[in-house]
Structures are given as C-alpha cells and as structure tokens.
Amino acid sequence: MPKDNAIKSVLIIGSGPIVIGQACEFDYAGSQSARSIREEGIEVILINSNPATIMTDPSMADHIYLLPLTTKSIIQILKEHPQIDAVLPTMGGQTALNLCLEADEKGIWNDFGVKLIGVDVNAINITEDREQFKQLLERINVPTAPAKTATSFLKGKEIAQEFGFPLVIRPSFTLGGTGAAFVHSKEEFDEKLTYGLEMSPIHEVLIDKALLGWKEYELELLRDKNDNVVIICSIENMDPMGIHTGDSITVAPAMTLSDTTFQKMRDYAILMMRSIGNFAGGCNVQFAVSPDEKEDIVAIEINPRVSRSSALASKATGYPIAKIASKLALGYHLDELQNQITKSTSALFEPTLDYVIVKIPRWNFDKFEGADRTLGLQMKSVGEVMGIGRSFQEALHKATQSLEIKRNGLGADGKGYKNYEQIIEKLTYASWDRVFVIYDAIQMGIPLSRIHEITKIDMWFLKQYEELYLLEREISTYKLDSLPKELLLEAKQKGYGDRQIAHMLGCLESQVYKLRHDQNINRVYKLVDTCAAEFKAQTPYYYSTFEADIQTPNGERYVHNESIVTDKKKVVVLGSGPNRIGQGIEFDYSCVHGVLAAKECGYETIMINCNPETVSTDFDTADKLYFEPVFWEHIYDIIQHEKPEGVIVQLGGQTALKLAEKLSKYGIKILGTSFDALDLAEDRGRFSELLTELDIPFPKFGIAESADEASKLADSLDFPLLVRPSYVLGGQGMKIVINKQELEEHVIDLLKSIPGNKLLLDHYLDGAIEAEADAICDGENVYIIGIMEHIEPCGIHSGDSNATLPPFNLGEFVMQQIKDHTKKIALALRTVGLINIQFAIKNDIVYIIEANPRASRTVPFIAKAYGEPYVNYATKVMLGEKKVTDFTFNPHLNGYAIKQPVFSFSKFQNVNKALGPEMKSTGESILFIEDLKDDQFYELYSRRKMYLSK
C-alpha cells in the first residue's frame, strides 16, 4: 500500500531549545523529516522555538513558526492553517511527545480534525507510564526487572521495604533520566524518592531492583503499517547498567553478544514494538543482559520516537532512520522504499556493518561549579563524538581524538593518571574521563580481573585496551630509525596518532609523518555503505583506515582507496566537532549553509566533522562527507588527498579556528579572513594597539603570566577586574574579582588548569550596558546584519544574556559609535566574511570588549529574526564570488526579537546557578514581541541583575 493520499499538509513539532538530554539530534531528525515529506509533494508546517537550528531555516518547510512549544501556539497555527491533516510528533524528542499528549488531552487534534501519524497516543502512554509498560511486558512474556510504581511517598517506602536495596527510582514522563537515581541505603532513600516524585510531571515513580553490573544493549527498529519490522542497528554500551545511555561509551555493532542471545533480543524487540500500538515509524528498545553464561535478557524501556541513538544509528549505518520513518508515517511500506545508500536495494534490507563505530559523550562539568561529576542514571553530557574504524581499537582512538579535550588519544601523551588511589577511585565512581583511566590502570599494572571486578566492563573490551598498551610498550623500546615497518603499520591500524607514536619514540610528530610516508603507510578512505559491500553504494560518505599494501603479479604495490578524487574545484568546510557549552548547534547551522552556498558557486563541497547528531554529517548535505576527527593529522591527510582550492574555517566555531595557524603554516589556503587577521583579533596586545591607532576606546587592561605579575597589575588597573585566559571559547575560566586575595586564588587556579597561558586582566566597567554587532565584510565594504542590546548588564557572558534585536534603549549617538567602530574594526582586520564585535557602553561612551572574525552564536538568530540568509551571503564573500555590494539586503521584523538563553541546571543539584562572565547556557529560544510594553519583556528587564555573580 503506497502513501495515504488523503494527507496533503503535515505539522511537524520540533524539540525546542537544546538542553542536556535533548540536543541537536532532533534538529537532524526534524530536518530530514521535513525534506522527506516535502519530496512527496506534501506541505510541511513546522513549529520550533530554537533559532539556532537548520530545521527552522526558511528553506526547510513551507511555513515555519518560531513560537513557544505550547498548546496555545498549536491552536494559533491550526487556526491559520485549517488545511493541516496530520501531526508528526516523533521527530522532536520528549518535548514534542509531551506537547502532543497535552493537545490530545485538551481535545485540540479532534477539534481541528488532525490525525496523529508516526505514533499513536496509546503507544506514548504505554511506554511512558512505567506501570502500564510493566503490565504489557508481563502480558507478552518479555522478562522485566522486579518493579512497582509509587504515586506517593508512603507507597514508595513500602516498595523499598519489600525489594530491599540497591534500588533504582525512575520518574515517569521525564527526559534524559531526569530525577532518576540509584539508592544504596535507607538514609538516602527519602531524599531521592521526594526528588523523583517532584521531577515527574504526573508525580509517579517506578521503583525497581537495580541490575547493577548487567550489560546494556539498544536496538533501533523501524516498523511499517504492514507490520514489517527491520532492525537497523544493534548498539552495545561498554559501560554496564547504571550509567545513562547518553553518558555511556557505546559501540556498534554489538561486540560481546552471542548470536542466540541476539536473536532472542531481536524477537523480544519486534514483539514489543508490535504490541505497543498500531503505528508506523521508528523505535528504540533498551535491554539488560546478565553478565554470566546464562545471558538472561530483561527489557528496560522502549521509546516510540526517533532518539539520540537513532541519530547515532543513522550515521553508523548510513541508513537515514528519520527520513524513512517519515515516509512510513505517510503510509508507505518498507519494501516500497529505496535504500538511500545503494539506490538498488529496498529499505527492508537490514544494514550490515564491515566497520566498527564508537561513540563517546562530551561533558562540560567545568561550567557547573559544585556539580557531582559521577555518572549515573541521569544524563549529564552536552554532546558526543563518533569514531569509525576497521576495528574497535581504531574507532576508540578516533573517538578520543575527536573529543577536543587536549588529549591525543588513549595513552602515549604523558597526561595519564599515575596515582594508584586516584585511579581506583576513578574506576569505582565513573566520571567523564573513565575512557582514559582504564588505560592508565592497565599501564600501572592493575590486573584486568581487578578492573573488571570494579567497573563490570566486559573482559573483551578490557583485553582490547590491554593489547593497545602492550603495543605502546613494545614501540617504546625502539627509536625512530629502528622501528619495524609492520609495528608502525599496526599502530596506525589501531588508531594511534602520529603525535602518540612520536611520544613513544621520543621524536617529533613531523618525523613520524615523514617515516610513514617514506614507507608508504598512508591513509585510505572507505565508503560507509550499509551493506558490507554486497551492493554498490552510491553515496560519498567516507572514513579513513590503514591497510597493508597489496602486490600485483607485475610487481606493482598499491592500497585500495574508495574515495575517488574528481578534477572539479573543491572547497573543504571544517565542522565544529562535539557540542559543548559555548559551541553548539549554531555552528552546525553555519557549516551547512556554508556548504550549500559553495555548491551554488559551483564548488565540489567536502565536509569534515565527527558529530553524529548534526545535519552537517548527513550523507547528502555536502558532495563528500569525511566522518573523521577535526584533528590536525586527519584533516591534513584529507587535504593532501583531495587538493581543494582552500579551507573555510570561520563557520566551525573555535574548533575550526584553532586549526587556522597549522593550515597557514603548511601553506594551505584559508578562504576568507586570513590567519594573521584571526590571530590579531585573539592577541589582546596586538588588538589593543590596533584599537589605539583607530582611536577606539577599550577598557584598561594588562597581561600577566603569574600571580605576582597579576598582583602588580591590579595596582594600576583598579578593581573590579575581569580575569580570563586567552584563546578560549564560551568565556571558559573568566571571572570578575574584587580584591587581591580573590585575584591570586583565581590566577593560581587558571594557571594550574591551563599551564603556560597568558592571562588578561581588564578593568571591569561596573554597571555598563552590553551590546554586540554582527557584520559581513569583503575587505572593502561592511554591512552590519544586526545590532543587539543585552538586557542583563555587562559582566554576564553574551551567550547567557537575553539579547534584544534591534536595541531598545540606545540613543542615536551611541548607535552611531557602534556602527562606526564595527566598520573601522572589520576593515582594519581585513575581514573577509563574518565578524562579531562586543561592546560595553558607559556614560554614552562605547568601549570594545572583543572582536571575533568568524560566525558567532548570534548569526542564525539574526538570520531567522530578519528572514535573511546571511551565512549564504558571507560564504560567497569568503569564496571571492561576490562583494557585499552585490546583495540586496531586505531585513524585515515587526517589533523585537529576543534571544533567550536556556539552562540545564536541573540536571545538577546543589550547583551554583549564579551567572557571570563564563557561559553556562546549553541552548536558546527566540521570542518575538510587538513592543516594549509586552509583559514578557517587562519581566525579563525587571530581573536583569538578579543572577549577576563574580
């Protein structure tokens, strides 16, 4: 049965601002879904309040509503578009499902004759209501852990008495494990039960027997109206039960599962999916398996929507789950759809992998002072990376190299822990760096049996780690000139970076690079093809690996490279790596628009990125996708292979920008603003000299490299002082200090965490107003795309401020200074592309805080507010295809747009919620108001100083 022809118009609900537990994987899902439905000639109307996403780009849907995700907004849209036939809520995470349920309860869908597709209300209720779900599993004979629900404190106490400790408390209807906790003793039970009941919107918790130490698995499934089910991907958590899957290191395909248990798990998953309701779409099912030879299976949960894991599974297999799930929701059957990669097999063909995927989460605990850093049932990570390799070891190394936490991979960088007690504690209480600590423990000589006993990580994974360590130890016995070729090849095949091998041999990275080139040990690129090369793949989606060369009968030696280089002119866009606070989805938005603009200019576009949640790593965004770490060695090899005209660095946030110096040093052309100009803006000394020449005021400042120098500087600068390290993003390590004791403490602290850094001390302009401007410059002409005034006073990081476009309280005299300063600085820095400048305004004088010649967090917001494709224009300027004067700018905005930060403090009890110069927000939403009398604006303005902290 083909699609339901009665559906002519579909409403897609997005997931709103990014919070811990719900990140840009739903932007990826929503974008794919909108494209998939429009391909069928069906109108798409979309609601989402997040301005930083691709999903809310005008090109994505027929009508886009940047409105709060409330039933009031839903009613407004349905009144304006009576033609809407159906609503698809499965692409917007828990937020969309909860909103859909609320609208259903209020009878809104019935009132407007809108039907639910992709899921049914019954399925949502059964899977979210822990008690109903447990009863269902009992009915269909799928094993579960002993569990009972409690809707009151007393009932919870009774259950605890019956089961005994340890227990797990899980609130119903929450996202990312919010409020979930392990309870090991009677003493902590009361507090955790109360918190769980508060966190659940229906004040209900499930209390179950803790399956500590069991292995955890996930299956990603798709089901059509005809009850065909395909398993897209099996995912194994390296971490045992007890750590939220979003915080777990995960591996695909499953590595340590026997075939009989896998088949049984498949059968259970299909049975569960078929019994939760009559719907067509995607599902994620989680299981626990006992770590003994019996391999008992217990079902944990099922999510009838696309999830973070389905974004990962899509990138892992090359099978676009959200795209196919949307077609199924329209009524198609799996056997009627094409596999998007092969174009010759059907979507009913289950992917098989001839490579390994490792996902590692990325945390930002340094932003949450006082946060409990141990990992548990409640998700705490802010992003993730994925590595693809021919073996688990290679994929693991690539993932650790992608994290951007100043590590070169596992071990071999001199940064491991050396203290026995510290290692044992870190193994016992899992934290963000456990992926490295396991290696340190093996290096110290702690037996694998002891590591297994503490962590319950399967012995297979620990043996893989041990092999890596033994290889490092063996290589360390050689010098550069005596290292056997087969050992060097083995190290590269297992993912060790040139830097790590150089560390083992006591030489330079460039010497290792030269040695492997001389010995013809070069990266080759393989296709991600969904079908283990059984069918020819049509998509240009690659990962790198190393192979031994093959000798042909005529004596020629070669390695098989699947990435064929064309003779078209090419451009490389560097992605922004893993999401983190200070560098989020807005840079992915910029990268995608950069790619599309370069395509329009006739370039073959090459994307390099390692974030599985994003639209930039979708296999059909760029002409070629290299799913690789944004790490020098990988990038350099791709550039050597592809020989592009140049590289765009200013769209990928600080990640890409940090590589500009290396690119420049190796003679690789940076498209747009030059490295020297980028460096000039970052180097406060040089930048201040420039501002002095231009006669532009800036706060008095000085540079210190020790606590002693800082103390002397303070005498001439006057307190309060703003202290910050140079070359950081998101205000990392910034603080306002008001006396010498605070200054000394903070400086010592900073130099301990970032040794050798230069610290900047600025006189802090107390009570100043903060504003910022974004502009496009072609080296001769400047066009200011937007000026925003912050509602909060100067001193709160711009990413944490409510920012108003256009300004609401700056006089003509101040506005003129902002415009003049922006134009002067953009031209003096020889900017080609985008620039963001931040200002502090005191006594009608506009001071410069900083200038960033790159895409900023605010560019997508301004583009959405004014309805203009600014990144597209800026990219064409960077490529030298257009001048600023070639564009007809036509911004339109009635009233004001406010960028509102969103925080994830609820994930961390007892954390300091005060705001300051270091950014803490995880996402943002956009609010449109007609005038300044609006109640929401008034409330924001009246609270503007409440959270200001040092």
Tab-separated table of N, CA, C and O in Angstrom, residues 16 110 238 244 324 332 379 847 865:
chain	number	residue	atom	x	y	z
A	16	GLY	N	12.474	22.295	20.525
A	16	GLY	CA	12.760	23.487	21.333
A	16	GLY	C	14.248	23.661	21.604
A	16	GLY	O	15.100	23.075	20.936
A	110	ASN	N	-8.759	16.666	17.854
A	110	ASN	CA	-10.135	16.349	17.445
A	110	ASN	C	-10.863	17.569	16.929
A	110	ASN	O	-11.533	17.540	15.898
A	238	MET	N	29.480	0.027	26.370
A	238	MET	CA	30.680	-0.518	27.001
A	238	MET	C	30.498	-0.485	28.519
A	238	MET	O	30.969	-1.356	29.232
A	244	HIS	N	23.468	6.176	32.372
A	244	HIS	CA	22.510	6.526	31.316
A	244	HIS	C	23.155	6.313	29.954
A	244	HIS	O	24.324	6.634	29.762
A	324	ILE	N	13.256	7.720	6.539
A	324	ILE	CA	12.412	6.555	6.228
A	324	ILE	C	11.208	6.505	7.169
A	324	ILE	O	10.077	6.228	6.737
A	332	TYR	N	3.639	4.539	3.550
A	332	TYR	CA	4.460	3.649	2.719
A	332	TYR	C	4.826	2.379	3.483
A	332	TYR	O	4.917	2.386	4.711
A	379	MET	N	21.314	11.758	32.800
A	379	MET	CA	22.292	12.158	31.788
A	379	MET	C	22.904	13.516	32.110
A	379	MET	O	22.218	14.441	32.523
A	847	TYR	N	32.814	51.233	24.481
A	847	TYR	CA	34.111	50.565	24.601
A	847	TYR	C	34.062	49.215	23.884
A	847	TYR	O	33.018	48.569	23.845
A	865	ALA	N	15.459	36.057	12.617
A	865	ALA	CA	14.640	37.212	13.027
A	865	ALA	C	14.345	38.121	11.832
A	865	ALA	O	13.236	38.635	11.681
